[in-house]
JSON list of C-alpha atoms and ligand atoms in Angstrom, two decimals:
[
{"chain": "A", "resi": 22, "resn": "UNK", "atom": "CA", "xyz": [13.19, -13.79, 1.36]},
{"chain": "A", "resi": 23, "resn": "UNK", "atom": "CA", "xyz": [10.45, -16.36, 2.25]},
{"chain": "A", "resi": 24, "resn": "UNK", "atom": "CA", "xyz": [6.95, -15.13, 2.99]},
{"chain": "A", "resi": 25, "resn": "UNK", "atom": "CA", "xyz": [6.74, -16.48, 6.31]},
{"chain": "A", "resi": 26, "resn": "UNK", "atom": "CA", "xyz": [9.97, -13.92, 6.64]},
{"chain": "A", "resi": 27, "resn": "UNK", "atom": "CA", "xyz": [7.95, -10.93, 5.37]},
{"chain": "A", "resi": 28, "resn": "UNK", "atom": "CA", "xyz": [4.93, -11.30, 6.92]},
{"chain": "A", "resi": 29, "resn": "UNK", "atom": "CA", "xyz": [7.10, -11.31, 10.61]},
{"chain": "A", "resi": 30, "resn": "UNK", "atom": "CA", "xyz": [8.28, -8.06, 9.31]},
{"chain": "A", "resi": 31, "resn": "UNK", "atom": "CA", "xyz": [5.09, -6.52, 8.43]},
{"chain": "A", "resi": 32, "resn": "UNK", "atom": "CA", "xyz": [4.14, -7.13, 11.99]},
{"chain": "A", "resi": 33, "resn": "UNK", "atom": "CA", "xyz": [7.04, -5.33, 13.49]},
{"chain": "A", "resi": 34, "resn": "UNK", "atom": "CA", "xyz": [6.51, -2.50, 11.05]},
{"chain": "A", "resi": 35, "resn": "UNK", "atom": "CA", "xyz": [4.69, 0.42, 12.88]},
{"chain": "A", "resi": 36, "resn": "UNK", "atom": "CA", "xyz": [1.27, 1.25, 12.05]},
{"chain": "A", "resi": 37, "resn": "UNK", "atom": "CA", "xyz": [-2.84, 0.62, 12.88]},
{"chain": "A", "resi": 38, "resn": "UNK", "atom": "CA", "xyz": [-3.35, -2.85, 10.91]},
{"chain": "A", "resi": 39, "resn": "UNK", "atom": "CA", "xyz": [-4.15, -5.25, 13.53]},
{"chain": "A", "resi": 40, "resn": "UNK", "atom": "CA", "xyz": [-2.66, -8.89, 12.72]},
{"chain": "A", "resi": 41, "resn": "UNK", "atom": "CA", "xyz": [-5.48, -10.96, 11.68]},
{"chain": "A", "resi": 42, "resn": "UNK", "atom": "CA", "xyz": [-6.70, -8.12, 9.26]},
{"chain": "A", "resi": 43, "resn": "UNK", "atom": "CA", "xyz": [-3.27, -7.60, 7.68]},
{"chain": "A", "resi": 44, "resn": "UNK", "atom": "CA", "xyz": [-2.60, -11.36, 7.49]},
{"chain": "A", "resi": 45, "resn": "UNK", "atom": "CA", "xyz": [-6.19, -11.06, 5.41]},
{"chain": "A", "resi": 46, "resn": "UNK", "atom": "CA", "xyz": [-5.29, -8.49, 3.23]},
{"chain": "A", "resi": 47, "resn": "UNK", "atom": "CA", "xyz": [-2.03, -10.86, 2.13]},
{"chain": "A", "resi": 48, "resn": "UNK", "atom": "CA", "xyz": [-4.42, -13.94, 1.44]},
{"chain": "A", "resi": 49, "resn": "UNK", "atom": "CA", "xyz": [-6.31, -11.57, -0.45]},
{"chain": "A", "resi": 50, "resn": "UNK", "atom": "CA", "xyz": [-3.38, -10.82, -2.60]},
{"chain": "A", "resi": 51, "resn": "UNK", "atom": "CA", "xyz": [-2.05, -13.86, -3.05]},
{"chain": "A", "resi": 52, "resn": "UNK", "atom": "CA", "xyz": [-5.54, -14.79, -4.67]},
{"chain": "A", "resi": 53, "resn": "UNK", "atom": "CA", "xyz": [-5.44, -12.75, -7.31]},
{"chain": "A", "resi": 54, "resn": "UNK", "atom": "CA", "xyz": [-4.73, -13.99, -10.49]},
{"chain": "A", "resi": 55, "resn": "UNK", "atom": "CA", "xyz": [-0.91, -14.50, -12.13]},
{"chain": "A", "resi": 56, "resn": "UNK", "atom": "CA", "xyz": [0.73, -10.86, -13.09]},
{"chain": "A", "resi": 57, "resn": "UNK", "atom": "CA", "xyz": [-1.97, -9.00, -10.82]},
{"chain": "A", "resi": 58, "resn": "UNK", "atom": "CA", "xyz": [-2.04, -5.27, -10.31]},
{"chain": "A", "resi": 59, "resn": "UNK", "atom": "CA", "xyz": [-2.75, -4.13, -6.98]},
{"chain": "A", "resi": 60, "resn": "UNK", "atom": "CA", "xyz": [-3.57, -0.45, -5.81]},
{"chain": "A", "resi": 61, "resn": "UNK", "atom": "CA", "xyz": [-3.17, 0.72, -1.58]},
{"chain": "A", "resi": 62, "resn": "UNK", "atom": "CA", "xyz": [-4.19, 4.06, -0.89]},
{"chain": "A", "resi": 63, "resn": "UNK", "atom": "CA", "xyz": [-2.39, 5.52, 2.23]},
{"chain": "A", "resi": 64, "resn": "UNK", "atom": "CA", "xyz": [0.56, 3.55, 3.51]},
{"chain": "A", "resi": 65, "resn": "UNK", "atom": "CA", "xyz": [1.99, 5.17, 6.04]},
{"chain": "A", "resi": 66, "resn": "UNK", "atom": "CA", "xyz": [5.46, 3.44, 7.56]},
{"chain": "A", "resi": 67, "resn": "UNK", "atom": "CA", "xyz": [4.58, 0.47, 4.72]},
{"chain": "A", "resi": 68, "resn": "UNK", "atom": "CA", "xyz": [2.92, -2.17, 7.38]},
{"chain": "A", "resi": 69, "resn": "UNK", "atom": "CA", "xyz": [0.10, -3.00, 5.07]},
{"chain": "A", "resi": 70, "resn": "UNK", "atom": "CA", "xyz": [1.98, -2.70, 2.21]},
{"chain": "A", "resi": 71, "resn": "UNK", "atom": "CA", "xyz": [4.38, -5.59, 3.23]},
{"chain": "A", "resi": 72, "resn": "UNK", "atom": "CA", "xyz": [1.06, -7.84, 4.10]},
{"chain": "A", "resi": 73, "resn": "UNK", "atom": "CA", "xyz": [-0.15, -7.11, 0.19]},
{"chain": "A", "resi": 74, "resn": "UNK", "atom": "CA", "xyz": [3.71, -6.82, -1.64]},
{"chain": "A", "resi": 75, "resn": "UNK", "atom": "CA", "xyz": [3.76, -10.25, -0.02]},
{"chain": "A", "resi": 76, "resn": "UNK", "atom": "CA", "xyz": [0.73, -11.62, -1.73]},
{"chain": "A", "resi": 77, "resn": "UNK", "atom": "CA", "xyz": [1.79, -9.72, -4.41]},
{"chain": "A", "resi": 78, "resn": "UNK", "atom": "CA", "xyz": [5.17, -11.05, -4.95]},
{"chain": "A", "resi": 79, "resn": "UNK", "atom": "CA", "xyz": [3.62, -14.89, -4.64]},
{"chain": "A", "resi": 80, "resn": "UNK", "atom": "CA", "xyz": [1.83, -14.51, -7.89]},
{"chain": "A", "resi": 81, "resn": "UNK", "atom": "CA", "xyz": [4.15, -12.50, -10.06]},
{"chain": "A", "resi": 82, "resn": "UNK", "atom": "CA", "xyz": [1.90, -9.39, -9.50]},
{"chain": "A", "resi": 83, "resn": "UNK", "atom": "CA", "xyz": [2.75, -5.19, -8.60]},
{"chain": "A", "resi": 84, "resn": "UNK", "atom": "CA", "xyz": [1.51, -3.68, -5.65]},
{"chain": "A", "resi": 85, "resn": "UNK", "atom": "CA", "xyz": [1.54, 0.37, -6.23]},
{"chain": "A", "resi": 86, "resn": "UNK", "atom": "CA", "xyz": [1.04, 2.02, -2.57]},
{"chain": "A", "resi": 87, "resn": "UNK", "atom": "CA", "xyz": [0.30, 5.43, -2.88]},
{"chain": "A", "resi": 88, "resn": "UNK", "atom": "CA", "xyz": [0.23, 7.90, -0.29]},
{"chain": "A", "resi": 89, "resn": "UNK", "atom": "CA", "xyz": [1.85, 11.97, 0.35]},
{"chain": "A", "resi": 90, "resn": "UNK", "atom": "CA", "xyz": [3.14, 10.44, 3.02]},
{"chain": "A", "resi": 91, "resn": "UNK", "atom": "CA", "xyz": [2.32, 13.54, 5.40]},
{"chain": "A", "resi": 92, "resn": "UNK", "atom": "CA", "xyz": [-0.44, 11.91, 7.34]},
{"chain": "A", "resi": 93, "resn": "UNK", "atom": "CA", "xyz": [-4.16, 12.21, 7.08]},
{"chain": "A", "resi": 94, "resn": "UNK", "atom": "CA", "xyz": [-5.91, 15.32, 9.13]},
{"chain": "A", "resi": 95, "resn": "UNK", "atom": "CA", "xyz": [-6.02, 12.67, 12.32]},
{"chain": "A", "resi": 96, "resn": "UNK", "atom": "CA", "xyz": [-2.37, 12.28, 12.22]},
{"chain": "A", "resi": 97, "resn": "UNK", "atom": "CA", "xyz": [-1.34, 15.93, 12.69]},
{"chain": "A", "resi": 98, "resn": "UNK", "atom": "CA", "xyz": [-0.09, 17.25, 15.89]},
{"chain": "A", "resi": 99, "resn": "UNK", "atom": "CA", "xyz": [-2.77, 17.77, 18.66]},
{"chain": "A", "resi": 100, "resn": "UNK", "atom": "CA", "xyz": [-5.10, 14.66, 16.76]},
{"chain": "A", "resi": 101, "resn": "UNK", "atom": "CA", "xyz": [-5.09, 11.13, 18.38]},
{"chain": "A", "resi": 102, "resn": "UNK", "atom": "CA", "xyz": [-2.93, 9.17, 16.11]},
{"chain": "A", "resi": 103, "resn": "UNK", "atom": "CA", "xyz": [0.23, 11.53, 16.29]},
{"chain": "A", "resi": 104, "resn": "UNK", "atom": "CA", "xyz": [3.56, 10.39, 16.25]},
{"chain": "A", "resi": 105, "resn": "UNK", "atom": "CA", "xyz": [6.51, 12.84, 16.78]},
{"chain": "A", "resi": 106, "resn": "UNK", "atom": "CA", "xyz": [8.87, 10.70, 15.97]},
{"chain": "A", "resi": 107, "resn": "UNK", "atom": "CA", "xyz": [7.82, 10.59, 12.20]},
{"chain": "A", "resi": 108, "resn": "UNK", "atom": "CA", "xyz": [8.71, 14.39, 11.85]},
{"chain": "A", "resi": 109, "resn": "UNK", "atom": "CA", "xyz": [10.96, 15.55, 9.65]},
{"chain": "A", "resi": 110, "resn": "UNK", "atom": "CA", "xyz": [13.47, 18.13, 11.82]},
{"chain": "A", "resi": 111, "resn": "UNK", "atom": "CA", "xyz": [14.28, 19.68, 8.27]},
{"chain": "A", "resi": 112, "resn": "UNK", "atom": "CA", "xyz": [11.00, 21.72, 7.90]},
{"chain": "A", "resi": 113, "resn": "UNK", "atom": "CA", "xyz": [8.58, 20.31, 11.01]},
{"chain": "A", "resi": 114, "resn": "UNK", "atom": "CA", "xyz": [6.30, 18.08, 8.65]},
{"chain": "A", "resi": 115, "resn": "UNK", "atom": "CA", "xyz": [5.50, 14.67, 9.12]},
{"chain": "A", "resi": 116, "resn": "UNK", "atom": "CA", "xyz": [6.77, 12.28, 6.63]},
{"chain": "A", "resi": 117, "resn": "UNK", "atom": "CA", "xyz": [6.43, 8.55, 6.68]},
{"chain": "A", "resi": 118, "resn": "UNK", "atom": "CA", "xyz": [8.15, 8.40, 3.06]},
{"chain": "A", "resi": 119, "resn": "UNK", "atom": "CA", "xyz": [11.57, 7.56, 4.13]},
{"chain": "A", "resi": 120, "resn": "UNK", "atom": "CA", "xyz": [10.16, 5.19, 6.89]},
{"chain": "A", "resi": 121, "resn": "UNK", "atom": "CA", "xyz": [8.31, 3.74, 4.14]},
{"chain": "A", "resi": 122, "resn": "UNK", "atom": "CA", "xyz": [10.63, 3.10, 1.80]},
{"chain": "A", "resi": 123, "resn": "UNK", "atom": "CA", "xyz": [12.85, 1.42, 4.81]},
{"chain": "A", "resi": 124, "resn": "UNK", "atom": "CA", "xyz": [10.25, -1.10, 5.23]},
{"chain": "A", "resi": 125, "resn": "UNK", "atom": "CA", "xyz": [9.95, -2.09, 1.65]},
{"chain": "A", "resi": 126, "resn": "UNK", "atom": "CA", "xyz": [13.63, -2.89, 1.32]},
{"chain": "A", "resi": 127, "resn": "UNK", "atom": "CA", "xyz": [13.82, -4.63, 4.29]},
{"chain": "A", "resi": 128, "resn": "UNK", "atom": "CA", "xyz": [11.06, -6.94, 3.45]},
{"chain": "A", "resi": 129, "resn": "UNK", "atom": "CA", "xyz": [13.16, -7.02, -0.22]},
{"chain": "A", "resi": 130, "resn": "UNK", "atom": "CA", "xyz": [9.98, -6.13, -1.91]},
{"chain": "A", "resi": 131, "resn": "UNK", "atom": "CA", "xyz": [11.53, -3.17, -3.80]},
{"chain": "A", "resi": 132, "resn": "UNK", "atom": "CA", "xyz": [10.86, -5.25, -7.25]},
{"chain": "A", "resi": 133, "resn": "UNK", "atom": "CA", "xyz": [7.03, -5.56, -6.54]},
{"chain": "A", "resi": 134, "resn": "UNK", "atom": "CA", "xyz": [5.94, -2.35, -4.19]},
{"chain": "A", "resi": 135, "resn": "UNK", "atom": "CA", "xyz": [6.02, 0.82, -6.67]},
{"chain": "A", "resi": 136, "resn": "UNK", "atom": "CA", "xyz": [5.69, 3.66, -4.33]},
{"chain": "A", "resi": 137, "resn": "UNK", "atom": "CA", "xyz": [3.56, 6.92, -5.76]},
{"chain": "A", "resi": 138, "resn": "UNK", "atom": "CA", "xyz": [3.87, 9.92, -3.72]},
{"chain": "A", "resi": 139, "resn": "UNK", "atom": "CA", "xyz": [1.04, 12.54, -4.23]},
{"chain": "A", "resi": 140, "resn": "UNK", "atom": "CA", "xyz": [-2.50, 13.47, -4.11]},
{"chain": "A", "resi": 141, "resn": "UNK", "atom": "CA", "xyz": [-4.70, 10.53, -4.39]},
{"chain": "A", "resi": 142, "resn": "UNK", "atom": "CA", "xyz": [-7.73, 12.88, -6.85]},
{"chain": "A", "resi": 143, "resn": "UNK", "atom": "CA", "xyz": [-4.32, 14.10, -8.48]},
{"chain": "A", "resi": 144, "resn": "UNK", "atom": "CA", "xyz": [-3.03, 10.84, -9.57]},
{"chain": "A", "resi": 145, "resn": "UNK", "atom": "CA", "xyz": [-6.15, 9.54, -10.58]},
{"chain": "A", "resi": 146, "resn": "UNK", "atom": "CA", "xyz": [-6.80, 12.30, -12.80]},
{"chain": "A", "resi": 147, "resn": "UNK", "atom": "CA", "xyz": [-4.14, 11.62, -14.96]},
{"chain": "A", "resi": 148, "resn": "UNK", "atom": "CA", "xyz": [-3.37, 7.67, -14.54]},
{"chain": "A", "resi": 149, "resn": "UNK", "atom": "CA", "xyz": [-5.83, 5.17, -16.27]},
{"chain": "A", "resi": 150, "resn": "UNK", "atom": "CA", "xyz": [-4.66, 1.85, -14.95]},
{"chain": "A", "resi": 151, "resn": "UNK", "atom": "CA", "xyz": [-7.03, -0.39, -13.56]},
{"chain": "A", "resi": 152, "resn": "UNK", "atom": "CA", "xyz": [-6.56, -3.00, -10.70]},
{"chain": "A", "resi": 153, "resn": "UNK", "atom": "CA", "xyz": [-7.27, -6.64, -9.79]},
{"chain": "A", "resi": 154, "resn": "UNK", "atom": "CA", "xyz": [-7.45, -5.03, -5.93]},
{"chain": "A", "resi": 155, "resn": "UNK", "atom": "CA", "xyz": [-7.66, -1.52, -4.69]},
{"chain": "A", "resi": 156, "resn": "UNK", "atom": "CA", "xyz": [-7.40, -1.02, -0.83]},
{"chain": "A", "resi": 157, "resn": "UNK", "atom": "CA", "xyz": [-8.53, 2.00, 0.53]},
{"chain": "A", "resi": 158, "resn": "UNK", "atom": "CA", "xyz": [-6.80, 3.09, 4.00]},
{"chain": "A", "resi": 159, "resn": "UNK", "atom": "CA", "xyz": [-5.82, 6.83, 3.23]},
{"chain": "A", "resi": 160, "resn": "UNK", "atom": "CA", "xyz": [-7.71, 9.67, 5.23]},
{"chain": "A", "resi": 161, "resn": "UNK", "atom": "CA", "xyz": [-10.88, 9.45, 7.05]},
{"chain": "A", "resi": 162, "resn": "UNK", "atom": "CA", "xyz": [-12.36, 12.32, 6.62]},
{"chain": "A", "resi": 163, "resn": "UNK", "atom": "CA", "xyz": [-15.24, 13.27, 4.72]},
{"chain": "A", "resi": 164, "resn": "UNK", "atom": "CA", "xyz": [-13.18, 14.60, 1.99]},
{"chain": "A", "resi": 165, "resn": "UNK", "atom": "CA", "xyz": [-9.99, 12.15, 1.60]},
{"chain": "A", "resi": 166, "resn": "UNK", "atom": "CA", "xyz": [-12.39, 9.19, 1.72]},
{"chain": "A", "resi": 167, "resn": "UNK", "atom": "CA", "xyz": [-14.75, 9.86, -1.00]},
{"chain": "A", "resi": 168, "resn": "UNK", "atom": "CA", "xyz": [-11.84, 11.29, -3.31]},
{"chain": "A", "resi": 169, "resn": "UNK", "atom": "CA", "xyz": [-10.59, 8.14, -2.85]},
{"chain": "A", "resi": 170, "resn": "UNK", "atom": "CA", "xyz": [-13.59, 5.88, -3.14]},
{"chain": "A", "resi": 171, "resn": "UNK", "atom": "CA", "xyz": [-14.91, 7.87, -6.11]},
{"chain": "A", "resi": 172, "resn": "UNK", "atom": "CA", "xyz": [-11.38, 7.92, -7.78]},
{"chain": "A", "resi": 173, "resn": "UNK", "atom": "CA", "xyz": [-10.52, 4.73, -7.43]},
{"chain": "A", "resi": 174, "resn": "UNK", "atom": "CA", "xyz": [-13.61, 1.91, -6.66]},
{"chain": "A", "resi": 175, "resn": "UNK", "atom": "CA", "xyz": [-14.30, 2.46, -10.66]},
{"chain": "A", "resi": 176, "resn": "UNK", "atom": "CA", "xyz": [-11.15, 1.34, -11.58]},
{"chain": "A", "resi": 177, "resn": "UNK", "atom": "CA", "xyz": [-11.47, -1.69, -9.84]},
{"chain": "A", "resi": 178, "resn": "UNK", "atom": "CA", "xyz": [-11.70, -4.74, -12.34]},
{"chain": "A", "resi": 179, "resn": "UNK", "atom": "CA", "xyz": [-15.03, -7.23, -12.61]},
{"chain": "A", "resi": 180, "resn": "UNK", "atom": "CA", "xyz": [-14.13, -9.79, -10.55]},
{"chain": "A", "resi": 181, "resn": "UNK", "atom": "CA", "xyz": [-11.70, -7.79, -9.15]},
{"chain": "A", "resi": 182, "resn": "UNK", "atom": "CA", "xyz": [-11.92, -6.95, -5.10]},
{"chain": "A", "resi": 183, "resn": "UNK", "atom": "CA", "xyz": [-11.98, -3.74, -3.12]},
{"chain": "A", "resi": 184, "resn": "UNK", "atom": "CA", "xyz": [-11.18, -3.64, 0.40]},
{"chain": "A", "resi": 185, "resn": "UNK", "atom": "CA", "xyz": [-11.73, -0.71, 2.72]},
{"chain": "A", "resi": 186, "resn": "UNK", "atom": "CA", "xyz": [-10.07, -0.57, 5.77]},
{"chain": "A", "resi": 187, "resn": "UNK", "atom": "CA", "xyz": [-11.97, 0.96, 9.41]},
{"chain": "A", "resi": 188, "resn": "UNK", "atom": "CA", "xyz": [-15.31, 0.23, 8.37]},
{"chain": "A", "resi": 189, "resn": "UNK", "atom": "CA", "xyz": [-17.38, 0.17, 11.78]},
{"chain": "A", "resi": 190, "resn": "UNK", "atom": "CA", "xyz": [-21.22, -0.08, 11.46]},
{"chain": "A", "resi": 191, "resn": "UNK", "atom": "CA", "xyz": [-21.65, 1.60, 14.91]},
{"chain": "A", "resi": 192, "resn": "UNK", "atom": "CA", "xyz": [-20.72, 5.47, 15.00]},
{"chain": "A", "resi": 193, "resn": "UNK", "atom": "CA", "xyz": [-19.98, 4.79, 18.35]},
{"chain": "A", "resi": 194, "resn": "UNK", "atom": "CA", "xyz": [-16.64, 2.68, 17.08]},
{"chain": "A", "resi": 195, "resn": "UNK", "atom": "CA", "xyz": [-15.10, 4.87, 14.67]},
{"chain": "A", "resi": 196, "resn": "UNK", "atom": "CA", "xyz": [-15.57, 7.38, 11.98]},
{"chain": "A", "resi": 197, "resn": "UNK", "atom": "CA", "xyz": [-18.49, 7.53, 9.42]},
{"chain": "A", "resi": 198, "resn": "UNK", "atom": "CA", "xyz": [-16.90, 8.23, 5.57]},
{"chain": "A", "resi": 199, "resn": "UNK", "atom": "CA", "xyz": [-15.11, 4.66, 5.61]},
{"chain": "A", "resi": 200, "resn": "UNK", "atom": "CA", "xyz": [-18.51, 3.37, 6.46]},
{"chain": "A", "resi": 201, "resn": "UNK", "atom": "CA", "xyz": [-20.52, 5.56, 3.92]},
{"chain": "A", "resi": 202, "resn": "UNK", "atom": "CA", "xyz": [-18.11, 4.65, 1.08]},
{"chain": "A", "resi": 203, "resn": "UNK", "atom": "CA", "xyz": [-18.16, 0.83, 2.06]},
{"chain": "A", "resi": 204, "resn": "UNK", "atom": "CA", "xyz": [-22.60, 1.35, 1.56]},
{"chain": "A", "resi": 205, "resn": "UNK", "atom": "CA", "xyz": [-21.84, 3.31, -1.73]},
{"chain": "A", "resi": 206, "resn": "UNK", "atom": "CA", "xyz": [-19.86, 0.09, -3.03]},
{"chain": "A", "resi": 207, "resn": "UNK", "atom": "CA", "xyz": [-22.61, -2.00, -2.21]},
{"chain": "A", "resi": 208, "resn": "UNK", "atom": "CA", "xyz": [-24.93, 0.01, -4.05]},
{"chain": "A", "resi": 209, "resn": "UNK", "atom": "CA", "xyz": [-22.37, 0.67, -7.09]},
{"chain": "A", "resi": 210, "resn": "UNK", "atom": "CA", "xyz": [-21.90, -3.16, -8.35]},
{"chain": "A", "resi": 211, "resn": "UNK", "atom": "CA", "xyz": [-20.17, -4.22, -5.40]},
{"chain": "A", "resi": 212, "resn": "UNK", "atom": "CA", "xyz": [-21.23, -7.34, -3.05]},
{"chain": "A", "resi": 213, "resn": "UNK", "atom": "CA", "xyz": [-19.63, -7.83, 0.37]},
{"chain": "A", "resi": 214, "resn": "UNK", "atom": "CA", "xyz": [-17.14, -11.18, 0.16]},
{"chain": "A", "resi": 215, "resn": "UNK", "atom": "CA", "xyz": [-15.52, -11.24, 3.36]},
{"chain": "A", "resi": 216, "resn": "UNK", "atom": "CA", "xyz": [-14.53, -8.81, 6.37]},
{"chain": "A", "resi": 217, "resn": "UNK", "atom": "CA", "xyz": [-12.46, -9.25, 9.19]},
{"chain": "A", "resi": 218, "resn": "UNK", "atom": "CA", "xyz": [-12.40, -6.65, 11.90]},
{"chain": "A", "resi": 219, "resn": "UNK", "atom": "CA", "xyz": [-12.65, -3.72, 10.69]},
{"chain": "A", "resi": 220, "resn": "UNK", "atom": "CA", "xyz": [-11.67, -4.47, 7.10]},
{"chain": "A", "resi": 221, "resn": "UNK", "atom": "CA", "xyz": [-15.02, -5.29, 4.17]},
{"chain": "A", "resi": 222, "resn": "UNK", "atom": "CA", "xyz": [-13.86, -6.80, 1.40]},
{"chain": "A", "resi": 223, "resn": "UNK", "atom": "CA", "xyz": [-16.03, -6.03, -1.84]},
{"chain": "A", "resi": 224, "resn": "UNK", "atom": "CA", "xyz": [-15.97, -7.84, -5.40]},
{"chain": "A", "resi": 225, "resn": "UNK", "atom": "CA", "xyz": [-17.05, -5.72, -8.62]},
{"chain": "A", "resi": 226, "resn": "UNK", "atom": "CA", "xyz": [-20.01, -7.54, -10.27]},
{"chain": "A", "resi": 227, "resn": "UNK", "atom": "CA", "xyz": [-20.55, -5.36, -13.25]},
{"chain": "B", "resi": 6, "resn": "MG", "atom": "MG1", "xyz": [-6.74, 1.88, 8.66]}
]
């Protein structure tokens, strides 16, 4: 499958990345260098993981998305960004995982997406890789986002990039802890390369 045929599938692939920023994250990971290793955190129904495997694929590289696939606390029932189609009948959870995995064999990116289901502070606790990018799009909140940023913005490579995704400098726009963690980066060894919408785009100095 062509990119030009993925990247029309990522866009029909439900979920909250608006065009222009996914069709940034993919030029982001098809600049990585030969063999990359990529790292998503929070995929959801695989929409920005189609935009990266993409990238991915064009430079020989692995993309691992991980997510519990139940949805972050704004996702529940009752929260703004519910979907009742994405429960499972079986026990009345939401789960995204077998939408997921759908999208990634559609988009016949099953050799270069590696899906890890679990806890993102779990899985960082006991895996040790490192990453030429790490995008950060799991839960909002307070908690989720600094487990994430704190598990995995030190694992990023030098020269490597993290992105964060709903980063709004006025409260007013969105929430606060994808801001705070993008202002951590910045004063951790990170320096702001590029944004687009909503997405920052960081590169470890040191
Ligand atoms: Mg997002």
């Amino acid at each position: 499958m062509t990119s030009d045929e993925r990247l029309a599938l990522a866009l029909l692939t439900p979920g909250f990345m608006p065009p222009d920023e996914g069709l940034a994250l993919y030029e982001l990971a098809r600049s990585r260098p030969e063999g990359a290793t990529l790292l998503e955190v929070g995929a959801w129904c695989g929409r920005s993981s189609v935009f990266l495997g993409t990238g991915a694929a064009e430079v020989g590289g692995v993309l691992f998305s991980l997510d519990h696939h139940r949805g972050s606390e704004e996702n529940q029932a009752g929260w703004e960004y519910f979907d009742a189609s994405l429960v499972d009948p079986a026990d009345g959870r939401l789960n995204t995982l077998p939408h997921w995995q759908r999208t990634i064999a559609l988009a016949d990116l099953e050799a270069v997406v590696v899906g890890i289901v679990g806890e993102s502070g779990l899985v960082g606790s006991r895996l040790s890789t490192s990453f030429d990018l790490v995008f950060i799009d799991g839960g909002h909140g307070e908690e989720p986002a600094w487990t994430d940023y704190r598990t995995w913005a030190p694992r990023v490579k030098v020269g490597g990039v993290l992105a964060i995704h709903d980063v709004f400098h006025d409260p007013a726009e969105g929430g606060r802890p994808p801001y705070e963690i993008y202002c951590a980066a910045l004063s951790e060894g990170f320096e702001d390369v590029s944004r687009c919408g909503s997405l920052r785009v960081l590169e470890r100095l040191t």
